[in-house]
């Protein structure tokens, strides 16, 4: 069954129903509400949402600077041409999104005033810590110098400057990145007003786009210090229905971009973790992949050992190229399994994200070589090769002459393709596309079956109601209806009193259970929160070396590298990305769960009121009111009771945004913020439950009798009119029934 059929059928029912609203509108609207029947426009929007938003394939790229991410993207989408600029330093590595567009276009997001203020603050902190470190080292040096000893003050200060800078960069990477970034900002001489005039590029080709982007992401780019995110759109078929997220390196100077990176990666269907084969999954990579968190649906994680061509000449070398590649891959698989197992053990907050790779590294690890792909694309144009490509070719032809030869074009192309491995990576993307398409089809089919069932139930109930109305018209007479109306009005006072007593009793019981019921639900949700936060961090003991004081030790360091000692340091470690995402998910879960609990409470109230007032009304009216009419009116009156939605709407505080891998004091501080936020969230939830109760107490009417009596009187008047015109009314209802039945 196609979804378009359901939309068309719903449209036909809507058109037919509108023609009998003067006879049957209340009943039709009640049935729509009871069965949850969507309008044709809502149904169309629901199917469109699954079809379009679900269709987009999100691809993420994670890797440190110079890992080969840009080369891989250029190979995958631009036939190896250097369309995307390569980052020279962490500062030039902007967060980049790449997607299809009708024309070549790039829009640049610059750092906001708030971002720049944060960068400046961190830069000041770094300058303070650097000065303190230099002063400390200078004091240690002067304490070792004997009085009257001649020293080269300028040279000593230069050595201290170098040592202090290196130590500060290693121990304060984020602050160091901010310091470098802010220096570049000041040196640029640009103001926020200057940036308002730029930031949108509309070149004629991707070559032109690549050249223009250098102003924003190139090492010497005019606007590079202020570039935060680059959005690139290109009219290239390979990008249709695809969105690529190329993430920046580590030590991001601004938390807002780090938070955006984590959120974008969470939405990715396939994430390529790109790491150079020569330094595969080093500490920098481990810190970066801590950004990756689990998502619902398809999420394929693939390890890409880039620049594999550089590893063909070491201890793994064998006579045949494929044997060498197999050896390299075996070594990389062992490294991947042990490294990710260690990450999971040390940082349990990453959860099961990497389990598939740990269990089957061979299925999730691929090699690639961007330079080999470039050589393959321009094998007949060696004059266009750069120095690196020429050197790679010389090495390949020297060490693997049987596989690479200018005299055997086909074999060489095959060998270069084997090294590049781009087609295998494309197949991975294709497989993920098929999985995602399959999920879309399943979702569409599930929605079609559900909505078709709803529509069938509605039409069956509608036919039943039409038959009931025709029967009511046939069995009713004008005198009897007049008597019912008179009886209703004569007993109004009694009805008002007795109905409202029953109604008030139901509402009071509802009030008594609202707060306690939602609080019990909240207690269940918050149970174990503290333990989960505690479990999100681990303790790591590392070995460090420090200089020993004293002139003898200073002399030992200069002469033979002695004068130092090893000590142990135990610190707390936490991957902030997964914890941050988990907390945001927890907020969503709390809101959704309490919202549903509140809806169930209201549904129970409506049911209880109907069950309580129906026999009371029938008793007062002494059975003289038609039971079908009375049931319709009671349902209508109960449905008129206003509903309120429970809403938490609590944002995650800035202190808990993703900040990468945190160690020591920063990890302790992050966990403390998480614990504080969880406690505050529980208090906020209690406050919102009280506010929700206040809203419903204000909205729910103190009585329902007036609504019932007025609606009942109007109903009797409507039926009276239809009995007076019974032939015409029944004919219209029968034709309406036949038309509904005939919809195909």
XYZ file of C-alpha atoms in Angstrom:
744
model
C 0.000 0.000 0.000
C 1.409 3.404 -0.991
C 1.181 6.293 1.444
C -0.217 8.542 -1.295
C -3.322 6.337 -1.358
C -3.942 6.998 2.340
C -3.529 10.743 1.870
C -5.985 10.764 -1.043
C -8.470 8.618 0.884
C -8.270 10.971 3.867
C -8.779 13.967 1.572
C -11.915 12.359 0.108
C -13.313 11.635 3.585
C -12.643 15.237 4.634
C -14.384 16.581 1.541
C -17.426 14.328 2.006
C -17.637 15.016 5.755
C -17.711 18.774 5.270
C -20.946 18.400 3.274
C -22.827 16.890 6.249
C -21.388 19.072 9.025
C -24.798 20.653 9.512
C -26.132 17.192 10.401
C -23.197 15.382 11.907
C -20.183 17.614 12.661
C -19.961 16.950 16.424
C -19.994 13.184 15.936
C -17.355 13.307 13.183
C -15.031 15.481 15.286
C -15.499 13.203 18.308
C -14.596 10.145 16.262
C -11.504 11.869 14.849
C -10.362 12.716 18.362
C -11.161 9.267 19.760
C -9.260 7.432 17.028
C -6.463 9.980 16.611
C -7.214 10.480 12.926
C -4.771 12.833 11.203
C -5.804 15.421 8.679
C -4.594 14.848 5.125
C -2.055 17.670 5.457
C -0.677 16.281 8.749
C -0.487 12.801 7.239
C 1.366 14.138 4.214
C 3.815 16.025 6.454
C 4.478 12.892 8.541
C 5.332 10.804 5.474
C 7.385 13.620 3.956
C 9.420 13.968 7.140
C 10.417 10.303 7.083
C 11.093 10.359 3.357
C 13.214 13.533 3.169
C 14.897 14.121 6.512
C 15.496 10.386 6.925
C 16.982 10.161 3.447
C 19.941 12.467 4.190
C 23.099 10.401 4.772
C 25.302 12.075 7.389
C 29.028 11.288 7.152
C 31.445 12.352 9.879
C 35.213 12.730 9.663
C 37.287 12.561 12.855
C 41.050 12.873 12.942
C 43.909 15.056 14.041
C 45.477 17.734 11.868
C 47.368 16.308 8.866
C 45.771 12.882 9.339
C 44.541 12.899 5.745
C 40.851 13.788 6.209
C 40.802 16.398 3.444
C 42.664 14.050 1.094
C 40.114 11.316 1.767
C 37.180 13.670 1.143
C 38.816 14.965 -2.040
C 39.257 11.364 -3.210
C 35.713 10.322 -2.331
C 33.852 13.272 -3.815
C 36.195 15.243 -6.115
C 38.179 12.562 -8.000
C 41.275 13.313 -5.963
C 41.470 17.015 -6.882
C 42.532 19.237 -3.990
C 39.191 21.006 -3.659
C 39.072 21.132 0.126
C 42.005 23.046 1.649
C 44.176 21.059 4.029
C 44.596 22.375 7.557
C 48.158 23.351 8.350
C 47.660 23.754 12.096
C 44.864 23.082 14.623
C 43.929 26.759 14.340
C 43.243 26.495 10.594
C 41.040 23.402 11.074
C 37.546 24.863 11.019
C 34.444 22.761 11.534
C 33.282 22.167 7.953
C 29.993 20.871 6.564
C 29.729 19.765 2.963
C 26.435 19.192 1.135
C 24.667 19.460 -2.203
C 23.492 22.822 -3.535
C 22.153 24.155 -6.818
C 25.248 26.349 -7.158
C 28.727 26.632 -5.697
C 28.380 28.474 -2.430
C 30.100 28.750 0.929
C 28.895 30.540 4.029
C 31.238 31.200 6.917
C 30.238 31.488 10.548
C 32.614 33.668 12.507
C 33.251 33.557 16.230
C 30.652 35.544 18.139
C 31.472 38.339 20.584
C 30.910 35.838 23.387
C 33.290 33.348 21.747
C 36.004 35.990 21.332
C 35.589 37.062 24.941
C 36.127 33.461 26.028
C 39.222 33.152 23.817
C 40.635 36.378 25.275
C 39.968 35.195 28.840
C 41.698 31.865 28.202
C 44.597 33.660 26.518
C 45.025 35.831 29.633
C 45.004 32.735 31.837
C 47.689 31.170 29.660
C 49.858 34.307 29.750
C 49.574 34.364 33.539
C 50.498 30.681 33.898
C 53.361 31.032 31.404
C 54.849 34.001 33.293
C 54.506 32.140 36.584
C 56.318 29.146 35.095
C 59.131 31.312 33.668
C 59.571 33.113 36.979
C 59.724 29.777 38.785
C 62.351 28.412 36.420
C 64.409 31.591 36.646
C 64.263 31.470 40.462
C 65.413 27.827 40.407
C 68.301 28.742 38.116
C 69.498 31.728 40.134
C 69.371 29.641 43.327
C 71.868 27.220 41.759
C 74.364 29.903 40.657
C 77.154 30.687 43.081
C 77.850 34.293 43.933
C 80.327 35.937 41.573
C 79.815 33.366 38.791
C 79.651 34.936 35.348
C 76.642 33.836 33.257
C 75.245 34.706 29.811
C 71.961 36.237 31.019
C 70.471 36.609 27.531
C 71.132 32.975 26.584
C 69.800 31.696 29.902
C 66.586 33.714 29.513
C 66.136 32.327 25.989
C 66.532 28.739 27.260
C 64.064 29.371 30.094
C 61.600 30.953 27.629
C 61.777 27.898 25.364
C 61.469 25.356 28.187
C 58.580 27.194 29.856
C 56.691 27.581 26.567
C 57.060 23.888 25.712
C 55.948 22.818 29.181
C 52.977 25.196 29.166
C 51.860 24.009 25.721
C 51.992 20.385 26.877
C 50.213 20.897 30.196
C 47.721 23.606 29.117
C 46.802 22.691 25.510
C 43.406 24.438 25.417
C 44.711 27.646 26.972
C 47.714 27.518 24.645
C 45.395 27.202 21.624
C 43.391 30.210 22.832
C 46.580 32.228 23.347
C 47.746 31.512 19.790
C 44.266 32.221 18.404
C 43.956 35.563 20.195
C 47.422 36.677 19.057
C 46.378 35.994 15.461
C 43.126 37.906 15.969
C 44.951 40.990 17.253
C 47.575 40.778 14.521
C 44.871 40.694 11.816
C 43.692 44.205 12.680
C 40.108 43.182 11.825
C 37.022 44.340 13.713
C 33.552 42.733 13.997
C 32.302 45.373 11.557
C 34.834 44.162 8.955
C 33.501 40.604 9.248
C 29.927 41.697 8.543
C 30.922 42.536 4.969
C 32.335 39.086 4.176
C 31.457 35.462 4.835
C 29.524 34.460 1.697
C 31.268 33.020 -1.351
C 29.607 32.228 -4.703
C 32.396 31.079 -7.055
C 31.888 29.605 -10.516
C 33.717 26.316 -9.892
C 35.070 24.165 -7.086
C 38.610 25.135 -8.099
C 37.718 28.788 -7.585
C 35.969 27.932 -4.325
C 39.060 26.160 -3.048
C 41.190 29.212 -3.789
C 38.766 31.624 -2.120
C 38.452 29.443 0.987
C 42.149 29.928 1.701
C 41.269 33.414 2.959
C 39.182 31.770 5.687
C 40.974 28.525 6.538
C 44.461 28.887 5.053
C 47.415 29.220 7.417
C 47.929 32.819 6.280
C 44.265 33.514 5.550
C 43.094 37.049 6.244
C 39.971 35.925 8.117
C 41.305 32.595 9.420
C 41.605 33.648 13.095
C 37.878 34.433 13.222
C 36.555 31.446 11.222
C 34.417 29.114 13.322
C 32.375 26.998 10.878
C 32.402 26.705 7.093
C 29.299 25.465 5.227
C 30.063 24.389 1.649
C 27.393 23.639 -0.983
C 28.235 22.249 -4.425
C 26.153 21.126 -7.456
C 27.937 17.764 -7.578
C 25.855 14.598 -8.005
C 27.989 12.579 -5.562
C 26.844 14.941 -2.793
C 23.106 14.520 -3.366
C 21.333 13.335 -0.219
C 24.668 13.507 1.632
C 25.923 15.775 4.383
C 29.582 15.548 5.385
C 30.876 16.884 8.697
C 34.638 17.412 8.755
C 35.521 18.023 12.390
C 38.342 20.259 13.639
C 41.285 18.910 15.595
C 41.610 18.906 19.348
C 42.296 21.808 21.728
C 39.382 23.779 20.309
C 39.681 27.277 21.808
C 35.908 27.723 22.018
C 33.538 25.348 23.826
C 30.579 26.336 21.656
C 32.236 24.826 18.558
C 33.283 21.712 20.468
C 29.665 21.298 21.612
C 28.443 21.737 18.021
C 30.963 19.155 16.826
C 29.754 16.565 19.348
C 26.095 17.166 18.403
C 26.795 16.876 14.673
C 28.773 13.660 15.133
C 25.911 12.183 17.127
C 23.670 12.591 14.070
C 26.115 10.845 11.720
C 25.189 7.542 10.088
C 28.800 6.665 9.359
C 31.868 8.107 11.092
C 35.335 7.693 9.597
C 38.058 7.826 12.245
C 41.106 8.806 10.198
C 44.520 8.101 11.716
C 47.923 7.916 9.961
C 49.099 4.317 9.670
C 52.537 5.314 10.970
C 51.151 6.669 14.256
C 47.911 4.756 14.377
C 45.465 5.660 17.181
C 47.891 7.679 19.266
C 46.892 9.741 22.324
C 45.645 12.633 20.185
C 43.324 10.275 18.290
C 41.974 8.771 21.515
C 41.116 12.236 22.774
C 39.369 13.106 19.516
C 37.278 9.945 19.240
C 35.965 10.636 22.738
C 33.625 13.027 20.903
C 31.778 10.118 19.326
C 28.596 9.075 21.113
C 25.930 6.512 20.327
C 22.888 7.325 18.200
C 19.662 5.555 17.338
C 19.307 3.781 14.023
C 22.274 3.313 11.683
C 25.695 4.250 12.952
C 28.703 2.660 11.304
C 32.149 3.419 12.738
C 35.072 2.835 10.381
C 38.773 3.154 11.218
C 40.781 4.538 8.319
C 44.536 3.933 8.453
C 45.581 6.788 6.169
C 48.894 7.393 4.395
C 49.480 3.624 4.274
C 51.974 4.135 1.441
C 54.490 5.450 4.003
C 54.534 2.057 5.786
C 55.429 -0.150 2.815
C 59.158 -0.079 3.386
C 59.662 -1.038 7.043
C 59.640 -4.299 8.969
C 56.261 -5.272 7.509
C 57.626 -5.368 3.962
C 57.135 -8.592 1.987
C 57.913 -9.448 -1.657
C 54.313 -8.959 -2.765
C 52.348 -5.737 -2.259
C 49.202 -7.511 -1.032
C 51.248 -9.489 1.513
C 52.788 -6.287 2.845
C 49.341 -4.693 3.124
C 48.019 -7.773 4.949
C 50.898 -7.559 7.446
C 50.325 -3.861 8.009
C 46.602 -4.396 8.497
C 47.147 -7.251 10.979
C 49.351 -4.993 13.074
C 46.814 -2.164 12.868
C 43.935 -4.466 13.870
C 45.788 -5.588 16.967
C 46.525 -1.957 17.823
C 42.867 -0.957 17.280
C 41.424 -3.728 19.433
C 43.803 -3.163 22.357
C 43.587 0.642 22.226
C 39.791 0.827 22.090
C 39.444 -1.864 24.761
C 41.705 0.259 26.933
C 39.647 3.360 26.183
C 36.448 1.591 27.185
C 38.050 0.303 30.377
C 39.487 3.689 31.317
C 36.431 5.693 30.202
C 33.269 3.611 30.720
C 31.180 6.652 29.825
C 31.830 5.914 26.128
C 29.458 2.944 26.564
C 29.119 0.412 23.752
C 30.027 2.803 20.922
C 33.201 0.923 19.923
C 32.119 -2.636 20.777
C 31.755 -3.750 17.144
C 35.278 -2.577 16.299
C 36.723 -4.258 19.401
C 35.015 -7.566 18.563
C 35.686 -7.524 14.809
C 38.436 -5.007 13.992
C 38.995 -6.534 10.570
C 35.478 -5.632 9.431
C 35.789 -2.019 10.537
C 39.371 -1.136 9.627
C 40.431 -0.017 6.169
C 43.647 1.408 4.797
C 43.862 4.248 2.323
C 46.373 6.419 0.525
C 45.374 9.798 -0.791
C 48.624 10.196 -2.679
C 48.108 6.823 -4.416
C 44.642 7.921 -5.509
C 46.054 11.169 -6.853
C 48.721 9.273 -8.806
C 46.081 6.942 -10.258
C 43.936 9.865 -11.421
C 46.912 11.557 -13.127
C 49.067 8.593 -14.076
C 49.451 9.887 -17.624
C 50.228 13.433 -16.454
C 53.342 13.023 -14.358
C 54.256 16.650 -15.065
C 51.385 17.644 -12.704
C 52.717 15.594 -9.770
C 53.970 17.499 -6.761
C 57.202 16.650 -4.909
C 55.506 14.239 -2.498
C 53.757 12.382 -5.314
C 57.000 12.094 -7.290
C 58.874 10.779 -4.253
C 56.090 8.245 -3.540
C 56.225 7.054 -7.156
C 60.002 6.687 -7.056
C 59.801 4.615 -3.858
C 57.031 2.385 -5.219
C 58.797 1.662 -8.487
C 62.072 0.984 -6.661
C 60.728 -1.381 -3.979
C 57.749 -2.920 -5.817
C 58.859 -2.868 -9.420
C 56.652 -5.863 -10.250
C 53.591 -3.877 -9.208
C 54.346 -0.355 -10.370
C 55.764 0.312 -13.812
C 55.287 3.039 -16.378
C 55.344 0.267 -18.991
C 52.322 -1.601 -17.608
C 49.513 0.895 -17.245
C 46.745 -1.553 -16.241
C 48.778 -3.287 -13.538
C 49.939 0.042 -12.145
C 46.390 1.385 -12.038
C 45.273 -1.752 -10.232
C 48.138 -1.496 -7.731
C 47.500 2.199 -7.050
C 43.786 1.494 -6.590
C 44.676 -1.291 -4.127
C 46.768 1.149 -2.136
C 44.225 3.975 -2.347
C 41.315 1.652 -1.429
C 38.786 4.394 -2.220
C 36.283 2.057 -3.879
C 36.102 -0.076 -0.716
C 35.375 3.028 1.348
C 32.705 4.046 -1.159
C 31.146 0.601 -0.804
C 30.965 1.144 2.965
C 29.044 4.367 2.333
C 26.812 2.502 -0.117
C 26.124 -0.238 2.433
C 25.166 2.351 5.049
C 22.923 4.026 2.466
C 21.174 0.701 1.841
C 20.734 0.114 5.578
C 19.322 3.578 6.005
C 17.023 3.185 2.991
C 15.836 -0.111 4.467
C 15.061 1.587 7.789
C 13.213 4.362 5.946
C 11.137 1.767 4.101
C 10.395 -0.042 7.359
C 9.372 3.206 9.050
C 7.207 4.172 6.089
C 5.546 0.757 6.016
C 4.972 0.806 9.773
C 3.398 4.257 9.528
C 1.278 3.217 6.538
C -0.039 0.123 8.369
C -0.721 2.133 11.543
C -2.476 4.994 9.746
C -4.417 2.625 7.490
C -5.646 0.773 10.584
C -6.662 4.060 12.208
C -8.525 5.110 9.062
C -10.358 1.768 8.874
C -11.409 1.987 12.533
C -12.593 5.537 12.007
C -14.649 4.705 8.904
C -16.179 1.636 10.592
C -17.093 3.700 13.644
C -18.441 6.440 11.378
C -20.664 3.973 9.542
C -21.925 2.717 12.889
C -22.706 6.270 14.005
C -24.514 7.034 10.755
C -26.633 3.917 11.231
C -27.313 4.892 14.876
C -28.389 8.390 13.804
C -30.754 7.072 11.136
C -32.234 4.663 13.703
C -32.605 7.526 16.217
C -34.441 9.659 13.654
C -36.746 6.758 12.762
C -37.663 5.944 16.340
C -38.005 9.510 17.587
C -41.178 11.602 17.398
C -41.579 15.301 17.869
C -43.745 14.973 21.001
C -41.196 12.699 22.646
C -38.346 15.087 21.846
C -40.319 18.046 23.187
C -40.969 16.067 26.376
C -37.227 15.272 26.717
C -36.368 18.954 26.346
C -38.970 19.984 28.893
C -37.861 17.276 31.319
C -34.208 18.355 30.923
C -34.950 22.005 31.677
C -37.349 21.262 34.522
C -34.719 19.207 36.302
C -31.865 21.605 35.588
C -31.337 22.550 39.238
C -31.187 18.933 40.340
C -28.887 18.026 37.448
C -26.543 20.898 38.208
C -26.242 19.948 41.848
C -25.907 16.180 41.481
C -23.671 16.192 38.364
C -21.323 18.765 39.850
C -21.011 16.794 43.103
C -19.901 13.721 41.151
C -17.690 15.850 38.921
C -16.043 17.644 41.863
C -15.375 14.343 43.585
C -13.567 13.032 40.471
C -11.566 16.239 40.026
C -10.526 16.329 43.690
C -9.245 12.760 43.518
C -7.385 13.728 40.361
C -5.830 16.738 42.097
C -4.724 14.580 45.030
C -2.896 12.194 42.728
C -1.307 14.606 40.243
C 1.668 15.816 42.252
C 2.343 12.528 44.055
C 2.013 10.517 40.839
C 4.424 12.722 38.885
C 6.854 12.864 41.819
C 6.891 9.049 41.980
C 7.616 8.925 38.260
C 10.406 11.484 38.706
C 11.910 9.457 41.587
C 12.121 6.414 39.297
C 13.823 8.454 36.589
C 16.385 10.014 38.925
C 17.158 6.766 40.697
C 20.835 5.882 40.281
C 21.770 9.235 38.729
C 24.576 9.850 41.211
C 26.039 6.393 40.592
C 25.946 6.944 36.828
C 27.810 10.218 37.220
C 30.387 8.547 39.458
C 30.816 5.766 36.909
C 31.487 8.286 34.122
C 35.033 8.936 35.357
C 38.057 6.753 35.949
C 41.321 7.030 37.853
C 44.623 6.809 35.976
C 48.124 6.590 37.400
C 50.907 7.872 35.151
C 54.676 8.135 35.475
C 56.393 11.514 35.123
C 59.920 12.859 35.282
C 60.946 16.037 37.068
C 64.201 17.853 37.601
C 65.897 17.578 40.978
C 67.086 20.789 42.554
C 70.707 21.591 43.353
C 73.803 22.556 41.404
C 75.035 18.969 41.192
C 71.796 17.847 39.572
C 71.891 20.813 37.196
C 75.441 19.798 36.186
C 74.326 16.165 35.770
C 71.535 17.223 33.430
C 73.916 19.212 31.276
C 76.624 16.537 31.137
C 74.843 13.174 30.822
C 71.091 13.806 31.118
C 70.879 12.938 34.808
C 69.661 15.093 37.673
C 66.000 13.998 37.416
C 63.644 11.642 39.213
C 60.531 9.643 38.299
C 57.307 10.031 40.261
C 53.744 8.691 40.041
C 50.721 10.913 39.537
C 47.133 9.719 40.042
C 44.402 11.765 38.356
C 40.730 11.498 37.493
C 39.886 11.248 33.770
C 36.542 11.811 32.035
C 35.458 11.936 28.400
C 33.196 14.990 28.575
C 31.477 14.470 25.183
C 29.580 11.256 25.997
C 28.697 12.551 29.487
C 27.342 15.800 28.060
C 25.261 13.981 25.441
C 23.965 11.534 28.084
C 22.856 14.420 30.325
C 20.997 16.083 27.439
C 19.331 12.778 26.664
C 18.404 12.420 30.338
C 16.671 15.825 30.289
C 14.696 14.773 27.200
C 13.769 11.446 28.799
C 12.521 13.129 31.981
C 10.385 15.612 30.054
C 8.928 12.965 27.719
C 8.207 10.515 30.564
C 6.519 13.090 32.801
C 4.584 14.509 29.856
C 3.204 11.053 29.073
C 2.449 10.412 32.752
C 0.507 13.682 32.903
C -1.433 12.736 29.746
C -2.355 9.360 31.257
C -3.596 11.093 34.404
C -5.863 13.325 32.322
C -7.143 10.378 30.277
C -7.983 8.585 33.543
C -9.840 11.709 34.762
C -11.997 11.840 31.616
C -12.846 8.151 31.944
C -13.714 8.461 35.632
C -15.964 11.487 35.057
C -17.858 9.698 32.269
C -18.367 6.606 34.432
C -19.468 8.682 37.425
C -21.932 11.118 35.827
C -23.599 8.867 33.221
C -25.697 6.717 35.639
C -26.436 9.813 37.748
C -27.871 11.713 34.768
C -29.876 8.691 33.609
C -31.295 8.321 37.122
C -32.329 11.986 37.389
C -33.919 12.008 33.921
C -35.649 8.713 34.776
C -34.475 7.045 31.581
C -36.484 9.364 29.370
C -33.454 10.750 27.527
C -32.184 8.743 24.553
C -29.042 6.905 25.792
C -27.134 7.447 22.520
C -27.746 11.173 22.596
C -26.806 11.328 26.247
C -23.551 9.389 25.701
C -22.539 11.694 22.854
C -23.177 14.811 24.926
C -21.335 13.468 27.998
C -18.293 12.596 25.859
C -18.403 16.058 24.312
C -18.649 17.756 27.728
C -15.782 15.731 29.185
C -13.628 16.347 26.113
C -14.106 20.106 26.621
C -12.064 19.994 29.884
C -8.827 21.885 29.069
C -5.573 19.925 28.946
C -2.177 21.238 30.003
C 1.204 19.996 28.806
C 4.039 19.222 31.173
C 7.207 20.988 29.990
C 10.643 20.986 31.610
C 12.599 23.049 29.045
C 15.887 22.982 30.976
C 19.046 23.730 28.951
C 22.367 22.099 29.736
C 24.592 24.667 31.495
C 27.646 25.940 29.646
C 29.935 24.249 32.194
C 28.716 20.846 30.969
C 29.176 21.379 27.247
C 31.607 18.914 25.621
C 35.250 19.831 26.233
C 37.026 16.697 25.078
C 39.071 14.483 27.397
C 39.484 16.082 30.818
C 42.194 15.204 33.308
C 42.838 16.034 36.943
C 41.362 19.286 38.209
C 39.304 19.830 35.040
C 37.797 16.338 35.328
C 36.987 16.873 39.020
C 35.404 20.217 38.220
C 33.326 18.739 35.374
C 32.019 15.890 37.572
C 31.174 18.381 40.337
C 29.209 20.475 37.837
C 27.391 17.314 36.669
C 26.477 16.362 40.243
C 25.297 19.904 40.995
C 23.257 20.019 37.809
C 21.593 16.658 38.549
C 20.560 17.926 42.007
C 19.313 21.194 40.557
C 17.449 19.334 37.813
C 15.622 17.270 40.429
C 14.591 20.473 42.242
C 13.608 22.076 38.927
C 11.466 19.034 38.126
C 9.659 19.339 41.461
C 9.064 23.047 40.830
C 7.695 22.364 37.359
C 5.362 19.678 38.734
C 3.996 22.284 41.154
C 3.648 24.840 38.352
C 1.907 22.245 36.184
C -0.526 21.522 39.009
C -1.212 25.249 39.424
C -1.931 25.553 35.690
C -4.380 22.654 35.571
C -6.067 23.778 38.799
C -6.644 27.169 37.197
C -7.735 25.755 33.830
C -10.116 22.952 34.867
C -13.659 24.342 35.355
C -15.305 24.064 38.780
C -18.411 22.496 37.244
C -19.504 20.632 34.138
C -23.295 20.630 34.478
C -23.910 23.800 32.475
C -21.889 22.449 29.567
C -23.813 19.163 29.642
C -27.273 20.748 29.882
C -26.622 23.293 27.133
C -25.094 20.674 24.827
C -27.964 18.253 25.554
C -30.564 20.878 24.823
C -28.806 21.761 21.565
C -28.642 18.080 20.672
C -32.357 17.598 21.218
C -33.010 20.662 19.060
C -30.783 19.251 16.312
C -32.521 15.865 16.342
C -35.901 17.598 16.368
C -34.956 19.470 13.200
C -33.745 16.285 11.564
C -36.969 14.424 12.497
C -39.001 17.266 11.005
C -37.040 16.757 7.769
C -36.552 13.045 8.212
C -36.854 11.994 4.567
C -34.277 14.495 3.356
C -31.983 13.957 6.362
C -31.991 10.164 6.088
C -31.398 10.367 2.342
C -28.350 12.626 2.873
C -26.956 10.372 5.604
C -27.455 7.221 3.501
C -25.751 8.830 0.495
C -22.905 9.954 2.781
C -22.582 6.387 4.092
C -22.528 4.947 0.580
C -19.907 7.480 -0.559
C -17.661 6.673 2.412
C -18.099 2.966 1.701
C -17.243 3.522 -1.951
C -13.946 5.264 -1.376
C -11.146 3.185 -2.831
